[in-house]
Amino acid sequence: MNAQSVEMDDGKSGYVGSKVDLRCRFINSVPPVKISQVTWQKLVNGSKQNVAIANPSLGVSVAPPYRERVTFKNAAVRRRTPTLEDTTITFSSLRLADEATYICEYTTFPAGNRENTVNLTVYARPTTQMSLSTPTLVARSTNLKTPVATCVSANGKPPGTIRWETRVPGEAATREYRNSDGTFTVQSDYILVPSRETHQETLTCVTTYNDEIFTDSVTLDIQYEPDVSVDGFDGNWYLNRENVQLSCQADANPAVSLYQWRLVNGTIPSNVEIRDNVLTFKGPITYDLEGTYVCDATNSIGTRSASVEIGIIEKPLPQVATSDVISVVALLLAAGVLMGITVTVLVLKIRSRKDDDSNDSPSQKLSQPVRKRPGDDIQHSGKFYEELPNTADYVSYRLACNKEDYPEPYSPPINPPLSFLPQHPYHSSQPPAATSSTTTFTQANSKNTFSPPSHTTAIFKYPSVPGLSSPPPGVAPYTFPKEQYV
């Protein structure tokens, strides 16, 4: 008895109006078993309602509510001598009311009754619709938010979801309703401030239902007052100039129905012709045409204005050819590019020099000869200094105060006080007579003459300053060479 069972699906589903099969098979692995009858029933609120019956002697019977929509799929069931092992039924034109639990019951001898159940779920695909919220959308001066479009997903089961795709900034308001037949209706409104900028923009409603996606779009039709401007005055209206005119341009929805011209604090001259949005000045220009001209543009929404101040000059302004302007611009661009390249090269050279200086070792710096500038080797009289026997012994005061030209371990500070220099470097009881190498410095328009004596040698003593060490043992004091005055 345990080997005999009824085999059915765990669950079945279908959409309204579609077709679905409810499978039912009798598994009889231990024959012989005689099937007396097969009954399909619908479980409604705890009670059973017959749907279809198959009897070997009496044939097939379908209950009236399902007679047109339910049949046994296996043709052997409908024969005069039926085979009832497979009693699958087919539902056609599914309805929401068909959603329920169905029972397939076998009556057998001598095993008794065997049954099983299957849950049928019926889906309702919603209908989507999108429309403008109101027939006429008008842009007002107030920033009042208004629903401009409505998207509806109606009579869906389960309910669909709605989202918006658009470039127009706004917000969506979505509501969901449950219908009496168990379906749902979802409505979403797109809310924004109608304006001239939102005219002709597209709103797209995207509805998702199960794995299906539906899209619908509308284009906004926003009505607004004219946006007016006056063209034609180039600032070069001079005396006796001819063939000039003013044009009133208006962007409006609906289109402008009336253009009107007027002159502030005056009357438009008689030699000016008015034709719709164009004001034509006939004949040579005179000073009488000066003034502020106003154009009023009107449509069904309202009236907007624009003005231009006309000034008459005596002679025409010099005209610059377009080719000249292009040449000037090209020249400026080329100069800018050249300057940029020059600055880049200079920066790279400076960085390269810094890198080379940082890579030089102290021994290399000491071994490199000190280059003299031309000014260091020329006296006031234009003659060269005579070379010393040993040029390494020659250091001027400028070099003595320069850290880069000094041995690093004993270099004085970069900008030492004057007290760092020897106060009395020359030791002589009597000033010797001036030699031929003495140079006299004379200040213009002055009687003072400075003739420093010629000295032989001077001894430099390292100053006693905190943080500045004295020469190590074995290093002789530095000896200044003879000096020249300019």
Short mmCIF file of C-alpha atoms in Angstrom, two decimals:
data_model
loop_
_atom_site.label_atom_id
_atom_site.label_comp_id
_atom_site.label_asym_id
_atom_site.label_seq_id
_atom_site.Cartn_x
_atom_site.Cartn_y
_atom_site.Cartn_z
CA MET A 1 0.00 0.00 0.00
CA ASN A 2 2.86 2.38 0.72
CA ALA A 3 4.17 1.83 -2.81
CA GLN A 4 0.99 3.25 -4.38
CA SER A 5 0.85 7.07 -4.63
CA VAL A 6 -0.40 10.02 -6.66
CA GLU A 7 2.31 12.09 -8.34
CA MET A 8 1.71 15.85 -8.89
CA ASP A 9 3.75 19.06 -9.29
CA ASP A 10 4.65 21.14 -6.24
CA GLY A 11 3.07 24.22 -7.76
CA LYS A 12 1.96 25.69 -11.05
CA SER A 13 1.42 29.25 -12.27
CA GLY A 14 0.11 31.06 -15.30
CA TYR A 15 -1.08 34.45 -16.51
CA VAL A 16 -4.67 35.47 -16.96
CA GLY A 17 -5.91 34.23 -20.34
CA SER A 18 -3.11 31.69 -20.75
CA LYS A 19 -3.15 27.84 -20.61
CA VAL A 20 -1.69 25.62 -17.90
CA ASP A 21 -1.49 21.85 -17.27
CA LEU A 22 -2.08 20.31 -13.82
CA ARG A 23 -0.29 16.98 -13.80
CA CYS A 24 -1.64 13.91 -11.97
CA ARG A 25 -0.30 10.35 -12.28
CA PHE A 26 -1.10 7.19 -10.30
CA ILE A 27 2.04 5.25 -9.33
CA ASN A 28 1.20 1.52 -8.95
CA SER A 29 4.35 -0.50 -8.41
CA VAL A 30 2.59 -3.44 -6.74
CA PRO A 31 -0.28 -4.56 -9.01
CA PRO A 32 -2.97 -5.61 -9.41
CA VAL A 33 -4.95 -2.52 -8.33
CA LYS A 34 -8.26 -1.56 -9.93
CA ILE A 35 -8.98 2.18 -10.40
CA SER A 36 -12.65 2.80 -9.80
CA GLN A 37 -12.71 6.58 -10.33
CA VAL A 38 -10.55 9.76 -10.54
CA THR A 39 -11.90 13.04 -9.16
CA TRP A 40 -10.45 16.55 -9.53
CA GLN A 41 -11.58 18.97 -6.82
CA LYS A 42 -10.98 22.60 -5.94
CA LEU A 43 -10.38 23.54 -2.31
CA VAL A 44 -12.25 26.74 -1.48
CA ASN A 45 -12.32 28.06 2.10
CA GLY A 46 -11.92 24.52 3.48
CA SER A 47 -14.62 22.95 1.28
CA LYS A 48 -14.21 20.84 -1.88
CA GLN A 49 -15.81 21.62 -5.23
CA ASN A 50 -15.80 19.06 -8.04
CA VAL A 51 -14.06 20.11 -11.21
CA ALA A 52 -13.84 16.95 -13.35
CA ILE A 53 -14.52 13.19 -12.93
CA ALA A 54 -13.26 10.21 -14.93
CA ASN A 55 -15.09 6.87 -14.41
CA PRO A 56 -14.24 3.68 -16.36
CA SER A 57 -17.94 2.81 -16.72
CA LEU A 58 -19.64 6.22 -16.86
CA GLY A 59 -16.99 8.15 -18.78
CA VAL A 60 -15.83 11.78 -18.24
CA SER A 61 -17.77 14.56 -16.57
CA VAL A 62 -16.74 18.24 -16.11
CA ALA A 63 -18.55 20.61 -13.76
CA PRO A 64 -20.49 23.41 -15.52
CA PRO A 65 -18.24 26.33 -14.35
CA TYR A 66 -15.25 24.62 -16.02
CA ARG A 67 -16.92 22.76 -18.89
CA GLU A 68 -15.61 25.10 -21.57
CA ARG A 69 -12.12 25.48 -20.12
CA VAL A 70 -11.07 22.16 -18.51
CA THR A 71 -10.23 18.95 -20.39
CA PHE A 72 -8.30 15.76 -19.69
CA LYS A 73 -5.03 16.03 -21.57
CA ASN A 74 -4.59 12.25 -22.10
CA ALA A 75 -6.96 11.04 -24.86
CA ALA A 76 -6.94 7.52 -23.38
CA VAL A 77 -9.03 8.78 -20.49
CA ARG A 78 -11.89 9.63 -22.88
CA ARG A 79 -12.04 6.26 -24.61
CA ARG A 80 -14.77 3.69 -24.15
CA THR A 81 -12.23 1.55 -22.29
CA PRO A 82 -10.20 4.26 -20.61
CA THR A 83 -6.70 4.23 -19.17
CA LEU A 84 -6.65 6.24 -15.96
CA GLU A 85 -3.03 6.10 -14.82
CA ASP A 86 -2.45 9.66 -16.22
CA THR A 87 -5.32 12.06 -15.56
CA THR A 88 -3.60 15.40 -16.18
CA ILE A 89 -6.07 18.24 -16.84
CA THR A 90 -5.57 21.38 -18.92
CA PHE A 91 -6.89 24.79 -17.89
CA SER A 92 -7.56 27.19 -20.77
CA SER A 93 -8.23 30.92 -20.55
CA LEU A 94 -7.09 31.20 -16.95
CA ARG A 95 -9.00 33.53 -14.68
CA LEU A 96 -8.01 35.13 -11.41
CA ALA A 97 -10.73 33.03 -9.75
CA ASP A 98 -8.93 29.86 -10.84
CA GLU A 99 -6.17 30.51 -8.31
CA ALA A 100 -6.60 27.87 -5.59
CA THR A 101 -5.43 24.48 -4.32
CA TYR A 102 -6.52 21.50 -6.46
CA ILE A 103 -6.89 17.89 -5.32
CA CYS A 104 -6.45 14.83 -7.52
CA GLU A 105 -8.08 11.81 -5.80
CA TYR A 106 -7.87 8.17 -6.97
CA THR A 107 -10.46 5.64 -5.75
CA THR A 108 -9.01 2.12 -6.03
CA PHE A 109 -9.82 -1.45 -5.04
CA PRO A 110 -8.66 -2.95 -2.78
CA ALA A 111 -6.12 -0.16 -1.86
CA GLY A 112 -8.75 2.49 -1.16
CA ASN A 113 -8.33 6.23 -1.86
CA ARG A 114 -5.07 7.97 -2.80
CA GLU A 115 -4.75 11.74 -3.37
CA ASN A 116 -2.34 14.63 -3.72
CA THR A 117 -2.58 18.44 -4.11
CA VAL A 118 -1.14 21.21 -6.29
CA ASN A 119 -1.27 25.01 -5.79
CA LEU A 120 -2.22 27.04 -8.85
CA THR A 121 -1.13 30.71 -8.91
CA VAL A 122 -2.65 33.06 -11.44
CA TYR A 123 -0.78 36.24 -12.41
CA ALA A 124 -2.34 39.30 -14.00
CA ARG A 125 -0.07 41.26 -16.31
CA PRO A 126 -0.80 44.96 -15.75
CA THR A 127 -1.69 47.45 -18.41
CA THR A 128 0.56 50.52 -18.48
CA GLN A 129 -0.47 53.99 -19.52
CA MET A 130 1.28 57.34 -19.49
CA SER A 131 -0.18 60.75 -20.14
CA LEU A 132 0.20 64.43 -19.36
CA SER A 133 -1.44 65.30 -16.07
CA THR A 134 -3.32 68.26 -17.54
CA PRO A 135 -4.05 69.20 -21.16
CA THR A 136 -2.32 72.58 -20.77
CA LEU A 137 0.85 73.20 -18.77
CA VAL A 138 1.65 76.88 -18.26
CA ALA A 139 4.88 78.32 -16.88
CA ARG A 140 4.05 80.86 -14.20
CA SER A 141 6.21 83.43 -12.47
CA THR A 142 5.79 81.59 -9.16
CA ASN A 143 7.92 78.52 -8.46
CA LEU A 144 4.89 76.32 -7.84
CA LYS A 145 5.44 72.58 -8.32
CA THR A 146 2.82 70.88 -10.49
CA PRO A 147 2.22 67.26 -11.58
CA VAL A 148 3.11 67.30 -15.28
CA ALA A 149 2.85 63.60 -16.20
CA THR A 150 1.15 60.50 -14.82
CA CYS A 151 2.20 56.87 -15.24
CA VAL A 152 -0.24 54.06 -14.31
CA SER A 153 0.32 50.31 -13.95
CA ALA A 154 -3.27 49.03 -13.68
CA ASN A 155 -4.79 45.69 -12.62
CA GLY A 156 -1.57 43.86 -11.99
CA LYS A 157 -1.06 40.86 -9.76
CA PRO A 158 1.35 41.15 -8.06
CA PRO A 159 1.70 44.98 -8.32
CA GLY A 160 4.30 46.44 -10.65
CA THR A 161 6.97 49.02 -9.81
CA ILE A 162 7.38 52.41 -11.52
CA ARG A 163 10.46 54.60 -11.97
CA TRP A 164 11.19 57.68 -14.09
CA GLU A 165 14.00 58.43 -16.53
CA THR A 166 14.47 62.07 -17.57
CA ARG A 167 16.93 64.98 -17.60
CA VAL A 168 14.35 67.29 -16.05
CA PRO A 169 14.85 67.80 -12.30
CA GLY A 170 11.74 66.87 -10.35
CA GLU A 171 10.28 64.35 -7.95
CA ALA A 172 7.90 61.39 -8.17
CA ALA A 173 4.82 60.73 -6.03
CA THR A 174 3.69 57.06 -6.17
CA ARG A 175 0.51 55.45 -4.77
CA GLU A 176 -0.76 51.85 -4.76
CA TYR A 177 -4.40 50.67 -4.74
CA ARG A 178 -5.86 47.19 -4.22
CA ASN A 179 -8.77 46.30 -6.50
CA SER A 180 -11.77 44.17 -5.58
CA ASP A 181 -10.65 41.26 -7.79
CA GLY A 182 -7.30 40.99 -6.00
CA THR A 183 -5.26 42.96 -8.51
CA PHE A 184 -3.31 46.16 -7.84
CA THR A 185 -3.08 49.53 -9.53
CA VAL A 186 0.03 51.68 -9.12
CA GLN A 187 -0.01 55.38 -10.07
CA SER A 188 3.02 57.65 -10.16
CA ASP A 189 3.00 61.42 -10.83
CA TYR A 190 6.07 63.37 -11.88
CA ILE A 191 6.13 66.79 -10.21
CA LEU A 192 8.20 69.81 -11.27
CA VAL A 193 8.06 73.56 -11.83
CA PRO A 194 6.92 74.19 -15.44
CA SER A 195 9.27 76.59 -17.21
CA ARG A 196 10.54 77.55 -20.64
CA GLU A 197 13.60 75.35 -20.07
CA THR A 198 11.47 72.23 -19.56
CA HIS A 199 9.54 72.70 -22.80
CA GLN A 200 10.00 69.81 -25.27
CA GLU A 201 11.80 67.71 -22.67
CA THR A 202 11.04 63.96 -22.58
CA LEU A 203 9.76 61.99 -19.60
CA THR A 204 10.04 58.18 -19.70
CA CYS A 205 8.08 55.90 -17.38
CA VAL A 206 9.65 52.47 -16.77
CA THR A 207 7.33 49.82 -15.31
CA THR A 208 8.77 46.54 -14.06
CA TYR A 209 6.52 43.51 -13.57
CA ASN A 210 8.16 40.23 -12.54
CA ASP A 211 10.97 39.97 -15.11
CA GLU A 212 9.21 42.08 -17.73
CA ILE A 213 9.91 45.77 -18.41
CA PHE A 214 7.50 48.19 -20.08
CA THR A 215 8.41 51.74 -21.13
CA ASP A 216 6.35 54.69 -22.28
CA SER A 217 7.30 58.32 -22.93
CA VAL A 218 5.72 61.73 -23.32
CA THR A 219 7.11 65.08 -24.42
CA LEU A 220 6.32 68.09 -22.26
CA ASP A 221 4.40 70.90 -23.89
CA ILE A 222 4.91 73.94 -21.67
CA GLN A 223 3.29 77.22 -22.62
CA TYR A 224 5.12 80.40 -21.60
CA GLU A 225 5.30 84.12 -22.23
CA PRO A 226 7.59 85.46 -24.98
CA ASP A 227 11.29 85.77 -24.25
CA VAL A 228 12.17 88.91 -26.24
CA SER A 229 15.38 90.46 -27.58
CA VAL A 230 16.13 93.23 -30.11
CA ASP A 231 18.85 92.70 -32.74
CA GLY A 232 20.32 94.95 -35.41
CA PHE A 233 22.13 97.74 -33.56
CA ASP A 234 25.89 97.24 -33.80
CA GLY A 235 26.99 100.51 -32.15
CA ASN A 236 28.20 101.89 -35.48
CA TRP A 237 25.18 103.89 -36.67
CA TYR A 238 26.78 107.03 -38.11
CA LEU A 239 25.42 110.02 -39.99
CA ASN A 240 24.12 109.31 -43.51
CA ARG A 241 24.41 105.55 -43.07
CA GLU A 242 21.65 103.68 -44.92
CA ASN A 243 19.90 100.32 -44.90
CA VAL A 244 19.72 99.74 -41.15
CA GLN A 245 16.93 98.02 -39.26
CA LEU A 246 15.97 96.55 -35.91
CA SER A 247 14.56 93.04 -35.50
CA CYS A 248 12.47 91.85 -32.58
CA GLN A 249 13.18 88.19 -31.77
CA ALA A 250 10.82 86.30 -29.47
CA ASP A 251 10.81 82.73 -28.19
CA ALA A 252 7.26 81.88 -27.14
CA ASN A 253 4.80 78.99 -26.85
CA PRO A 254 2.33 79.48 -28.37
CA ALA A 255 3.84 81.70 -31.04
CA VAL A 256 3.70 85.49 -30.78
CA SER A 257 0.49 86.87 -32.25
CA LEU A 258 1.31 90.60 -32.03
CA TYR A 259 4.45 92.76 -32.22
CA GLN A 260 4.34 96.43 -31.26
CA TRP A 261 7.12 99.05 -31.49
CA ARG A 262 7.38 102.27 -29.52
CA LEU A 263 9.92 105.00 -28.77
CA VAL A 264 10.39 105.94 -25.13
CA ASN A 265 9.51 109.61 -24.51
CA GLY A 266 8.82 110.18 -28.15
CA THR A 267 7.14 109.14 -31.38
CA ILE A 268 8.67 106.86 -33.97
CA PRO A 269 9.83 109.02 -36.94
CA SER A 270 7.79 108.97 -40.10
CA ASN A 271 10.63 107.62 -42.23
CA VAL A 272 10.69 104.41 -40.17
CA GLU A 273 8.69 101.50 -41.57
CA ILE A 274 7.11 98.96 -39.18
CA ARG A 275 6.42 95.48 -40.52
CA ASP A 276 5.60 92.87 -37.86
CA ASN A 277 8.79 92.31 -35.88
CA VAL A 278 11.09 94.40 -38.14
CA LEU A 279 11.70 98.14 -37.85
CA THR A 280 13.30 99.54 -41.05
CA PHE A 281 14.97 102.98 -41.14
CA LYS A 282 14.62 104.44 -44.62
CA GLY A 283 16.99 107.04 -46.02
CA PRO A 284 20.23 108.32 -44.50
CA ILE A 285 20.54 108.28 -40.71
CA THR A 286 20.23 111.55 -38.78
CA TYR A 287 20.46 112.52 -35.14
CA ASP A 288 16.66 112.58 -35.01
CA LEU A 289 16.62 108.76 -34.87
CA GLU A 290 18.36 108.60 -31.49
CA GLY A 291 16.41 107.19 -28.56
CA THR A 292 15.28 104.03 -26.80
CA TYR A 293 13.21 101.71 -28.98
CA VAL A 294 11.00 99.11 -27.29
CA CYS A 295 9.45 95.97 -28.79
CA ASP A 296 6.39 94.41 -27.11
CA ALA A 297 5.65 90.77 -28.03
CA THR A 298 2.29 89.23 -27.08
CA ASN A 299 0.91 85.69 -27.13
CA SER A 300 -2.05 84.02 -25.37
CA ILE A 301 -0.07 83.68 -22.14
CA GLY A 302 1.14 87.27 -21.78
CA THR A 303 3.25 90.16 -23.04
CA ARG A 304 6.98 90.68 -22.63
CA SER A 305 9.23 93.54 -23.83
CA ALA A 306 12.82 94.26 -24.83
CA SER A 307 14.57 97.55 -25.63
CA VAL A 308 17.69 98.96 -27.28
CA GLU A 309 19.34 102.38 -26.91
CA ILE A 310 20.21 103.88 -30.31
CA GLY A 311 23.06 106.38 -30.43
CA ILE A 312 24.20 108.15 -33.63
CA ILE A 313 27.88 108.97 -34.17
CA GLU A 314 29.38 111.40 -36.66
CA LYS A 315 31.86 109.12 -38.41
CA PRO A 316 31.98 105.36 -38.81
CA LEU A 317 34.12 103.34 -36.46
CA PRO A 318 37.24 101.69 -37.91
CA GLN A 319 36.51 98.17 -38.95
CA VAL A 320 38.89 95.39 -38.14
CA ALA A 321 39.01 92.65 -40.73
CA THR A 322 38.34 89.17 -39.55
CA SER A 323 41.64 87.97 -41.00
CA ASP A 324 43.48 90.61 -38.95
CA VAL A 325 41.78 89.47 -35.77
CA ILE A 326 42.70 85.87 -36.53
CA SER A 327 46.31 86.88 -37.20
CA VAL A 328 46.56 88.75 -33.89
CA VAL A 329 45.08 85.85 -31.99
CA ALA A 330 47.43 83.40 -33.69
CA LEU A 331 50.41 85.64 -32.92
CA LEU A 332 49.44 85.87 -29.25
CA LEU A 333 49.02 82.12 -29.05
CA ALA A 334 52.41 81.54 -30.65
CA ALA A 335 54.04 83.99 -28.25
CA GLY A 336 52.43 82.24 -25.31
CA VAL A 337 53.63 78.84 -26.51
CA LEU A 338 57.17 80.15 -27.06
CA MET A 339 57.25 81.73 -23.61
CA GLY A 340 56.02 78.50 -22.06
CA ILE A 341 58.76 76.51 -23.81
CA THR A 342 61.41 79.01 -22.70
CA VAL A 343 60.29 78.90 -19.07
CA THR A 344 60.25 75.09 -19.17
CA VAL A 345 63.79 74.92 -20.55
CA LEU A 346 65.08 77.38 -17.93
CA VAL A 347 63.45 75.42 -15.12
CA LEU A 348 64.94 72.16 -16.39
CA LYS A 349 68.41 73.74 -16.63
CA ILE A 350 68.19 75.12 -13.09
CA ARG A 351 67.10 71.75 -11.74
CA SER A 352 69.89 70.03 -13.66
CA ARG A 353 72.49 72.41 -12.17
CA LYS A 354 71.11 71.85 -8.68
CA ASP A 355 71.26 68.09 -9.17
CA ASP A 356 74.86 68.31 -10.40
CA ASP A 357 75.86 70.46 -7.42
CA SER A 358 74.21 68.06 -4.98
CA ASN A 359 75.98 65.07 -6.58
CA ASP A 360 79.47 66.65 -6.33
CA SER A 361 81.55 65.30 -3.40
CA PRO A 362 83.44 67.70 -1.07
CA SER A 363 86.75 66.53 -2.47
CA GLN A 364 85.61 67.35 -5.97
CA LYS A 365 84.50 70.82 -4.89
CA LEU A 366 87.91 71.49 -3.31
CA SER A 367 89.77 70.29 -6.37
CA GLN A 368 87.86 72.50 -8.77
CA PRO A 369 89.61 75.82 -9.52
CA VAL A 370 87.86 79.02 -8.64
CA ARG A 371 86.84 80.95 -11.69
CA LYS A 372 87.51 84.64 -11.65
CA ARG A 373 85.11 87.15 -13.05
CA PRO A 374 86.56 89.78 -15.33
CA GLY A 375 85.87 92.43 -12.70
CA ASP A 376 88.11 90.64 -10.19
CA ASP A 377 91.17 90.86 -12.43
CA ILE A 378 90.86 94.44 -13.66
CA GLN A 379 92.08 97.49 -11.74
CA HIS A 380 90.58 100.92 -11.97
CA SER A 381 93.33 101.89 -14.42
CA GLY A 382 92.37 99.01 -16.72
CA LYS A 383 95.54 96.94 -16.11
CA PHE A 384 95.62 93.32 -14.93
CA TYR A 385 96.95 92.23 -11.59
CA GLU A 386 100.35 90.62 -11.84
CA GLU A 387 100.11 86.89 -11.17
CA LEU A 388 101.18 85.60 -7.78
CA PRO A 389 103.76 82.82 -7.59
CA ASN A 390 101.05 80.54 -6.19
CA THR A 391 97.53 81.48 -7.26
CA ALA A 392 96.02 79.20 -4.59
CA ASP A 393 97.32 81.65 -1.94
CA TYR A 394 95.27 84.48 -3.34
CA VAL A 395 91.89 85.10 -1.77
CA SER A 396 90.08 88.40 -1.87
CA TYR A 397 87.79 89.64 0.83
CA ARG A 398 84.86 88.67 -1.39
CA LEU A 399 86.02 85.07 -1.50
CA ALA A 400 86.80 85.06 2.20
CA CYS A 401 83.12 85.84 2.90
CA ASN A 402 81.77 83.32 0.41
CA LYS A 403 80.98 79.95 1.90
CA GLU A 404 80.98 78.05 -1.39
CA ASP A 405 84.65 78.99 -2.10
CA TYR A 406 85.83 78.06 1.41
CA PRO A 407 86.72 74.60 2.71
CA GLU A 408 83.43 73.37 4.22
CA PRO A 409 84.75 72.11 7.63
CA TYR A 410 86.12 75.55 8.56
CA SER A 411 83.88 77.88 6.53
CA PRO A 412 82.59 80.95 8.33
CA PRO A 413 78.81 81.57 8.16
CA ILE A 414 77.30 82.59 4.85
CA ASN A 415 76.67 86.14 5.99
CA PRO A 416 79.10 86.66 8.89
CA PRO A 417 79.20 89.93 10.82
CA LEU A 418 81.94 92.36 9.97
CA SER A 419 83.61 91.48 13.24
CA PHE A 420 84.49 88.06 11.74
CA LEU A 421 87.00 89.73 9.48
CA PRO A 422 90.45 90.56 10.92
CA GLN A 423 90.32 93.93 12.64
CA HIS A 424 94.10 94.62 12.46
CA PRO A 425 95.53 92.13 10.01
CA TYR A 426 98.67 94.12 9.19
CA HIS A 427 101.61 94.24 11.57
CA SER A 428 103.95 97.09 10.81
CA SER A 429 105.37 99.73 13.10
CA GLN A 430 105.93 102.20 10.28
CA PRO A 431 104.06 102.48 7.02
CA PRO A 432 106.51 101.75 4.21
CA ALA A 433 106.85 103.90 1.21
CA ALA A 434 104.34 103.52 -1.56
CA THR A 435 105.35 101.28 -4.40
CA SER A 436 104.55 101.29 -8.03
CA SER A 437 101.69 98.85 -7.47
CA THR A 438 99.81 101.31 -5.27
CA THR A 439 96.58 102.62 -6.73
CA THR A 440 95.04 105.93 -5.82
CA PHE A 441 91.26 106.27 -5.51
CA THR A 442 89.91 109.75 -6.09
CA GLN A 443 86.30 110.69 -5.58
CA ALA A 444 84.91 113.13 -8.08
CA ASN A 445 84.59 116.72 -6.87
CA SER A 446 86.40 115.82 -3.60
CA LYS A 447 89.78 116.68 -2.17
CA ASN A 448 90.12 113.46 -0.19
CA THR A 449 92.68 111.02 -1.61
CA PHE A 450 93.08 107.52 -0.17
CA SER A 451 96.46 105.87 -0.77
CA PRO A 452 96.71 102.64 1.14
CA PRO A 453 100.23 101.36 1.78
CA SER A 454 101.56 98.19 0.29
CA HIS A 455 101.89 95.41 2.82
CA THR A 456 103.57 92.15 2.63
CA THR A 457 101.47 89.61 4.53
CA ALA A 458 98.68 89.46 7.03
CA ILE A 459 97.70 86.79 9.50
CA PHE A 460 94.05 85.73 9.76
CA LYS A 461 92.98 84.37 13.08
CA TYR A 462 89.82 82.33 13.29
CA PRO A 463 87.25 84.20 15.39
CA SER A 464 86.06 82.71 18.60
CA VAL A 465 82.36 82.24 17.88
CA PRO A 466 80.11 79.60 19.49
CA GLY A 467 79.43 76.83 17.01
CA LEU A 468 82.50 77.67 14.85
CA SER A 469 85.42 75.36 15.51
CA SER A 470 89.05 76.42 15.31
CA PRO A 471 91.39 74.72 12.86
CA PRO A 472 92.46 71.24 13.91
CA PRO A 473 95.96 70.55 15.12
CA GLY A 474 98.51 70.57 12.38
CA VAL A 475 96.64 73.14 10.23
CA ALA A 476 98.45 76.46 10.00
CA PRO A 477 96.57 79.77 10.33
CA TYR A 478 95.34 81.20 7.10
CA THR A 479 97.62 83.80 5.53
CA PHE A 480 96.17 86.63 3.49
CA PRO A 481 98.13 87.57 0.37
CA LYS A 482 98.94 91.07 -0.69
CA GLU A 483 95.91 93.15 -1.56
CA GLN A 484 95.08 95.60 -4.25
CA TYR A 485 92.70 98.50 -3.73
CA VAL A 486 90.44 99.82 -6.44
#
